[in-house]
Coordinates of N, CA and C in Angstrom, one line a residue:
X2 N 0.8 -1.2 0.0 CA 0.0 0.0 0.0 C 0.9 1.3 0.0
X3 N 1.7 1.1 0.7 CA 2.7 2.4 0.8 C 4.0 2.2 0.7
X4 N 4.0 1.3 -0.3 CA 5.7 0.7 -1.4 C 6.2 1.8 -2.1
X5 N 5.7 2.7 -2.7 CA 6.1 3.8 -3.1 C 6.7 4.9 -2.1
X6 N 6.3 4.9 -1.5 CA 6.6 6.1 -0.6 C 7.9 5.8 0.0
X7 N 7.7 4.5 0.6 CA 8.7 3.9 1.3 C 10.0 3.9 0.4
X8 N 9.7 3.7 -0.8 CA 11.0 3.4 -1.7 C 11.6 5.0 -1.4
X9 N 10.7 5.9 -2.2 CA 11.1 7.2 -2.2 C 11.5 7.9 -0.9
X10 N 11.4 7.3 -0.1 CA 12.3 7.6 1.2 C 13.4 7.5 1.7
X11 N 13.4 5.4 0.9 CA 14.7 4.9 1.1 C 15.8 6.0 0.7
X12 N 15.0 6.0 -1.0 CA 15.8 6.4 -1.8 C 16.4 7.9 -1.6
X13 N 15.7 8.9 -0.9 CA 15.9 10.2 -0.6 C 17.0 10.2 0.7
X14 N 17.0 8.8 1.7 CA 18.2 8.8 2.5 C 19.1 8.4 1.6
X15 N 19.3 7.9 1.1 CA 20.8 7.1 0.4 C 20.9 8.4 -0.6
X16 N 20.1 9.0 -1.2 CA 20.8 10.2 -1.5 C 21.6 11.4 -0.9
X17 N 20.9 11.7 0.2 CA 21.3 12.8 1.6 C 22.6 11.9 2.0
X18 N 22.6 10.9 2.4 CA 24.0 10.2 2.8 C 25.1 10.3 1.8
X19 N 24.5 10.2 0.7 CA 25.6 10.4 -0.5 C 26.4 11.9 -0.8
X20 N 25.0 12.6 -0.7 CA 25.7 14.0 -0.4 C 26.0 14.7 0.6
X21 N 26.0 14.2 2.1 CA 26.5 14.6 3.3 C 28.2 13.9 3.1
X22 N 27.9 13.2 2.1 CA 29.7 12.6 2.4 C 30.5 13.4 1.3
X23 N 30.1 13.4 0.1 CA 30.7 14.4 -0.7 C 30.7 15.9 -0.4
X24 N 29.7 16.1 0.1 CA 29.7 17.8 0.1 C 31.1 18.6 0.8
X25 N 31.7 19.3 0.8 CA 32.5 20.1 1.4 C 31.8 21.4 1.8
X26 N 31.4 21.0 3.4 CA 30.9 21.3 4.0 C 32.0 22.1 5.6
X27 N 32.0 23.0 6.1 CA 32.6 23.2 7.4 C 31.7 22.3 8.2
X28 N 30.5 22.0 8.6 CA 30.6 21.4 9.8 C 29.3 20.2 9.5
X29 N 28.4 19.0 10.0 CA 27.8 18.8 9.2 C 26.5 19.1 9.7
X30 N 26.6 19.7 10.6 CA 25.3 20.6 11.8 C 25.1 21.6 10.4
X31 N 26.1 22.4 10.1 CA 25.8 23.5 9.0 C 24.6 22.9 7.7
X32 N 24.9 21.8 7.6 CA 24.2 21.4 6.6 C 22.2 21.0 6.9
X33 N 22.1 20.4 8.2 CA 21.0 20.6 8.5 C 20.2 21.5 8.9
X34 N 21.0 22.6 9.7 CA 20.7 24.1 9.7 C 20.2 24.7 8.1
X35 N 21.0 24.4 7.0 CA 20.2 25.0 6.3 C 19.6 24.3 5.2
X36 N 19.3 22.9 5.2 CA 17.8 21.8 4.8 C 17.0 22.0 6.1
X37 N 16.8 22.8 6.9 CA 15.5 22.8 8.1 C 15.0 24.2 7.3
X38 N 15.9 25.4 6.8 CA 15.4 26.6 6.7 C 15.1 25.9 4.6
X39 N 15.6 25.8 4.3 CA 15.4 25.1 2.8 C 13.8 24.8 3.1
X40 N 14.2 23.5 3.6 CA 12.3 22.9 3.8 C 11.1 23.3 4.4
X41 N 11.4 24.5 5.2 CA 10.3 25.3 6.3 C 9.2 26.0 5.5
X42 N 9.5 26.8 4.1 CA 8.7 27.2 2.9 C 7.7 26.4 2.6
X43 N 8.5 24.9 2.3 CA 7.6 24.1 1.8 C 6.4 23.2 2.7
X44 N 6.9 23.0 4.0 CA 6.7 22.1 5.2 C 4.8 23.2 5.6
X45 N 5.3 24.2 5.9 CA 4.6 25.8 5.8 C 3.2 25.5 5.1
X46 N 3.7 25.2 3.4 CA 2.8 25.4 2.3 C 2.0 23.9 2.6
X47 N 2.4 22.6 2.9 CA 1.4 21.4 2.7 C 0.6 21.6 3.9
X48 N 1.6 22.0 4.8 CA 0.5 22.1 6.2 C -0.5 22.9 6.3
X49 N -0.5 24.2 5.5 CA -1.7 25.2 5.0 C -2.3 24.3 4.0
X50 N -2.1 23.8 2.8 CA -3.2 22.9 2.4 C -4.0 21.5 2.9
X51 N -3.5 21.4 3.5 CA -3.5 19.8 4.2 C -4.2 20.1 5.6
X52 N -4.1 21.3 6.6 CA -5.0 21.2 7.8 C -6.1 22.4 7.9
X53 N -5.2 23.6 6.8 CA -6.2 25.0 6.7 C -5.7 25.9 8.1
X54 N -5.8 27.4 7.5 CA -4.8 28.3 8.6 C -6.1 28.6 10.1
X55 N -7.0 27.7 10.0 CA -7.9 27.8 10.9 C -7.5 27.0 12.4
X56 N -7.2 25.2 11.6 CA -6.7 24.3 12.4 C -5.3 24.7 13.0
X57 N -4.3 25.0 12.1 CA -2.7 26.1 12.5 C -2.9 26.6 13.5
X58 N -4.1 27.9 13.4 CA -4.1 28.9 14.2 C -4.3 28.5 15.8
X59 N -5.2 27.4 15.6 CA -6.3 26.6 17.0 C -5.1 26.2 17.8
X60 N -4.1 25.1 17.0 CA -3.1 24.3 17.5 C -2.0 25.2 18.3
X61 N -2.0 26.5 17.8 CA -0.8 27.2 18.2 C -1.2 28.3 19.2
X62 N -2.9 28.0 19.5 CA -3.1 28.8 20.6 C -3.3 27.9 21.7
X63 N -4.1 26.6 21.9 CA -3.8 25.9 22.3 C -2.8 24.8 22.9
X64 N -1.2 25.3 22.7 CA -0.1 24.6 22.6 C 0.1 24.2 24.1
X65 N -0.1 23.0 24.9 CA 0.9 22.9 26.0 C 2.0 22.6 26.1
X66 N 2.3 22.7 27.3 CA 3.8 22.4 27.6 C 4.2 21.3 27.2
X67 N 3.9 20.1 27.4 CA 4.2 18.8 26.9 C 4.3 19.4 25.4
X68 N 4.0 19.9 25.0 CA 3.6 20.2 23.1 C 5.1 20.8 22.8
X69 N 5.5 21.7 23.3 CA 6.2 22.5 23.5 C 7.8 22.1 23.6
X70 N 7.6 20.9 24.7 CA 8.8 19.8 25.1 C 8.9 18.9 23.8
X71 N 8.0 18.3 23.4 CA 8.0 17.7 22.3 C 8.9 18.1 21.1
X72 N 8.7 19.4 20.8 CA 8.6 20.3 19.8 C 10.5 20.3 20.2
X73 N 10.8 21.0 21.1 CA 12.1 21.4 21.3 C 12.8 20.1 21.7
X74 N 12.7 18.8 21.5 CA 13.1 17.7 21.5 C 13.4 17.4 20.4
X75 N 12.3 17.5 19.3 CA 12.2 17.2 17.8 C 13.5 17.6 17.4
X76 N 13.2 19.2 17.5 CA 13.9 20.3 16.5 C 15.5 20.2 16.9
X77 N 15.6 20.5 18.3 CA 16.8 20.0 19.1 C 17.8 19.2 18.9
X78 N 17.6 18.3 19.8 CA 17.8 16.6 20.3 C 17.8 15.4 19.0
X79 N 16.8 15.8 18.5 CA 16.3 14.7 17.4 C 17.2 15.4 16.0
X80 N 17.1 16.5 15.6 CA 17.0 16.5 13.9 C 18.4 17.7 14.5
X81 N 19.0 18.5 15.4 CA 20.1 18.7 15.2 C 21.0 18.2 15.8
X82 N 20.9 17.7 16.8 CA 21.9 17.2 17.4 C 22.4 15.4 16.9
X83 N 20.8 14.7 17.0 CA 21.2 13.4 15.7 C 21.4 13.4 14.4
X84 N 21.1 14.1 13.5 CA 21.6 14.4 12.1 C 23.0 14.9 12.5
X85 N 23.3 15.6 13.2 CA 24.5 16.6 13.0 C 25.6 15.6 13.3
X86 N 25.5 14.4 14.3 CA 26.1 13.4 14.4 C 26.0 12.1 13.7
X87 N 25.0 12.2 12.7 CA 25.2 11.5 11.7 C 26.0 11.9 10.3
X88 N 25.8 13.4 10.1 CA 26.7 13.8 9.6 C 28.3 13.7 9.9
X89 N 28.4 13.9 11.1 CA 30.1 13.4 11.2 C 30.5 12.2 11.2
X90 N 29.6 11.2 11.3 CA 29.9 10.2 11.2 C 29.9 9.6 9.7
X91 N 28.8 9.8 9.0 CA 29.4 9.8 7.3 C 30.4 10.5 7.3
X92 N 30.7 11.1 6.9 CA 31.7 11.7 6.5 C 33.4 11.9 7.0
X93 N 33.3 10.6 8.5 CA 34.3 10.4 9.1 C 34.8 8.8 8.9
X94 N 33.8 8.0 8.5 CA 34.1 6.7 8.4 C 33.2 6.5 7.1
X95 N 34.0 5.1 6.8 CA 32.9 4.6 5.2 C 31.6 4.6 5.3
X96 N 30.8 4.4 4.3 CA 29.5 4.4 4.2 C 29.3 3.0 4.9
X97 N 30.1 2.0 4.2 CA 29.3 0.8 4.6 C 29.3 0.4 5.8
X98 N 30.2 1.0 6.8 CA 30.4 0.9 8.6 C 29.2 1.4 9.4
X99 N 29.0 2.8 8.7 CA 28.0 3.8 9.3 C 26.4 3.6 9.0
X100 N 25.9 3.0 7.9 CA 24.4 3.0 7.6 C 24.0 1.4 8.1
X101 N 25.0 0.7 8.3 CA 24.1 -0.5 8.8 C 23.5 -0.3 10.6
X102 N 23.8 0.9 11.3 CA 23.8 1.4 12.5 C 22.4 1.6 12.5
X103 N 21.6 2.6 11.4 CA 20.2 2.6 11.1 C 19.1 1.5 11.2
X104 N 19.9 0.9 11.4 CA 19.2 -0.8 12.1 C 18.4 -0.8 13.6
X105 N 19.0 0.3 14.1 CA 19.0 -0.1 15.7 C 17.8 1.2 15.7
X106 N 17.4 1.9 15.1 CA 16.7 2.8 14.8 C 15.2 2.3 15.7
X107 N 14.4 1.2 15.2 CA 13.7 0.7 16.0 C 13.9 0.3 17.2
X108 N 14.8 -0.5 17.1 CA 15.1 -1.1 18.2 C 15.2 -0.3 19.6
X109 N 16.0 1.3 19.0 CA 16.3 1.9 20.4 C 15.1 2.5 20.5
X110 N 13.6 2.8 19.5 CA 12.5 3.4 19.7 C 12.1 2.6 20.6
X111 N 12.1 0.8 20.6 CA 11.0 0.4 20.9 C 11.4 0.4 22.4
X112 N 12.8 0.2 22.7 CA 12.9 0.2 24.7 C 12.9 1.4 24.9
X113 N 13.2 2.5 24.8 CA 12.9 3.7 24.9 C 11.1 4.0 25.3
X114 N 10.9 3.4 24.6 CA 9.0 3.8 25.1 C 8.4 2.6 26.0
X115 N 9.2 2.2 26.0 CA 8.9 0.4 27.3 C 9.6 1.0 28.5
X116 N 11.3 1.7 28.5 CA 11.8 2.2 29.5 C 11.0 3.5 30.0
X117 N 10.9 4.6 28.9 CA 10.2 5.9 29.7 C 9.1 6.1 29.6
X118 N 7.9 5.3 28.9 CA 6.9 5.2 28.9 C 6.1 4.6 29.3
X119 N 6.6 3.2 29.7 CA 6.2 2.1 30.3 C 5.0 1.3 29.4
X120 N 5.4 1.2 28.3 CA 4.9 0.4 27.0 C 5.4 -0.8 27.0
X121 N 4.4 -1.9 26.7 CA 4.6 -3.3 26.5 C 5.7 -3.7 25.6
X122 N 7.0 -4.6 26.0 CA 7.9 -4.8 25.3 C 7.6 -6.9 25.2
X123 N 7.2 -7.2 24.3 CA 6.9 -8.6 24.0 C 8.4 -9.1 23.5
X124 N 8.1 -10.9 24.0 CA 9.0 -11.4 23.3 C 9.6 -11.4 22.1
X125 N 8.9 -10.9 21.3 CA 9.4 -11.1 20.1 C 10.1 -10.1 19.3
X126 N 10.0 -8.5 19.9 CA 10.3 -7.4 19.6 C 11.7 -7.7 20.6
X127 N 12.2 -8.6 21.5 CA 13.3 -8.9 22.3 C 14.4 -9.4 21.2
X128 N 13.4 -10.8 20.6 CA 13.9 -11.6 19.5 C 14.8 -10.9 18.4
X129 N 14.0 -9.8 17.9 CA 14.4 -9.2 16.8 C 15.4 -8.5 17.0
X130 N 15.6 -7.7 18.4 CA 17.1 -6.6 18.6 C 17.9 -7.8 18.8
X131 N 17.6 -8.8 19.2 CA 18.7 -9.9 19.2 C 19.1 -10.1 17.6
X132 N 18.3 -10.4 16.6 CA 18.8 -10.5 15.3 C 19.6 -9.6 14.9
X133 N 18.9 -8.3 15.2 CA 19.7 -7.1 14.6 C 21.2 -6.9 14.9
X134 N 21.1 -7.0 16.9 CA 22.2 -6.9 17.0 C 23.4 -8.0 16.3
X135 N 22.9 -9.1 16.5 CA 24.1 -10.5 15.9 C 24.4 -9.5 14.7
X136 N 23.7 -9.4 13.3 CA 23.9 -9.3 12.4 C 25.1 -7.5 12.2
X137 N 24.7 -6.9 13.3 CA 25.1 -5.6 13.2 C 27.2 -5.6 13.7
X138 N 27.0 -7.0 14.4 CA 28.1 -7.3 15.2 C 28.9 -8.0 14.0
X139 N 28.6 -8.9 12.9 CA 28.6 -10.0 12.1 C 29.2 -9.4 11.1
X140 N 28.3 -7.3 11.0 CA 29.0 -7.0 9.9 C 30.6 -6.3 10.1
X141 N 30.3 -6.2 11.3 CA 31.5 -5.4 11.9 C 32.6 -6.2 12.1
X142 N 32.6 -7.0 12.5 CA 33.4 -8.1 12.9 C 33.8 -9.6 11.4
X143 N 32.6 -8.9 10.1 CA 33.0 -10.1 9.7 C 34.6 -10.7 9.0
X144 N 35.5 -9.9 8.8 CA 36.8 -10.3 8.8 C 37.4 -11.3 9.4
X145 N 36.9 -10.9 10.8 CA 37.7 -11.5 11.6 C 37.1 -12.9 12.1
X146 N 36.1 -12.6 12.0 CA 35.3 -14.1 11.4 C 35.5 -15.1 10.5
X147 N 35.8 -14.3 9.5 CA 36.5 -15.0 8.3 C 37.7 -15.5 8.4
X148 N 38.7 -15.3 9.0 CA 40.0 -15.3 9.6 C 39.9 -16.4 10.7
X149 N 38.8 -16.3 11.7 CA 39.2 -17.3 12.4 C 38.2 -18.9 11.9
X150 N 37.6 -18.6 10.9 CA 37.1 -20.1 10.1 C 38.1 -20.2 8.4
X151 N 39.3 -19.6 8.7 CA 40.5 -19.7 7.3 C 40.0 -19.2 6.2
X152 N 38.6 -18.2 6.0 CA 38.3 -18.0 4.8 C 39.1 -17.2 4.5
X153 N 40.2 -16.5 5.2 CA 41.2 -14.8 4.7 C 42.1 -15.5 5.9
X154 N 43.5 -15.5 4.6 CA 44.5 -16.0 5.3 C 45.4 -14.7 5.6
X155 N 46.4 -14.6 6.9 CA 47.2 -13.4 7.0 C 48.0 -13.4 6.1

């Protein structure tokens, strides 16, 4: 149902990663600072079509503080301070070391709202960070893996 979108997502990260690593950039905070002011025009214009400057208006007079906390967590914590450090990290190590990390992506959502939310964590969402992590360990490690079953001789 939403194979499209999803692709064009994929595909809009592995572009951004491609050009966070090529760009010659001073810092890579600089770069999201200005794709937030780039996209604010546009972000602006669907949310005036898509909720009407009536519903805007309602939301922003009614804002609580939880709203507020949210908000400066997002903008913050979330999209400068984690992009800015995914920026240094592309662009400090290979591609292939740094994007299999986006794995853990759920993973740290899902205990995160089981730890500070106190949301059900089932066995099988346990199961899965167990997969991810083996595999995340597997890729990191797989040389030396290879090395100790003689597939890569010294």
């Amino acid at each position: 149902r939403w194979t499209c979108a999803k692709s064009m997502a994929a595909f809009s990260w592995a572009v951004g990663n491609m050009f966070t690593k090529k760009v010659d950039a001073d810092s890579p905070l600089s770069l999201v600072v200005w794709g937030n002011l780039v996209a604010f025009p546009f972000m602006v214009g669907v949310s005036l079509f898509l909720e009407g400057p009536v519903m805007i208006l309602d939301s922003l007079q009614n804002m609580s503080w939880a709203t507020i906390g949210a908000i400066v967590y997002i903008v913050y914590l979330s999209t400068h301070v984690g992009y800015g450090l995914w920026g240094f990290l592309i662009k400090s190590y290979p591609t292939s070391v740094v994007v299999p990390f986006t794995l853990l992506i759920p993973v740290v959502g899902f205990l995160s709202s089981a730890l500070f939310l106190g949301e059900e964590l089932p066995w099988w969402k346990l199961l899965a960070s167990l997969f991810i992590m083996g595999g995340l360990v597997f890729n990191l490690l797989e040389n030396q893996v290879k090395r100790l079953f003689g597939v890569i001789k010294d």
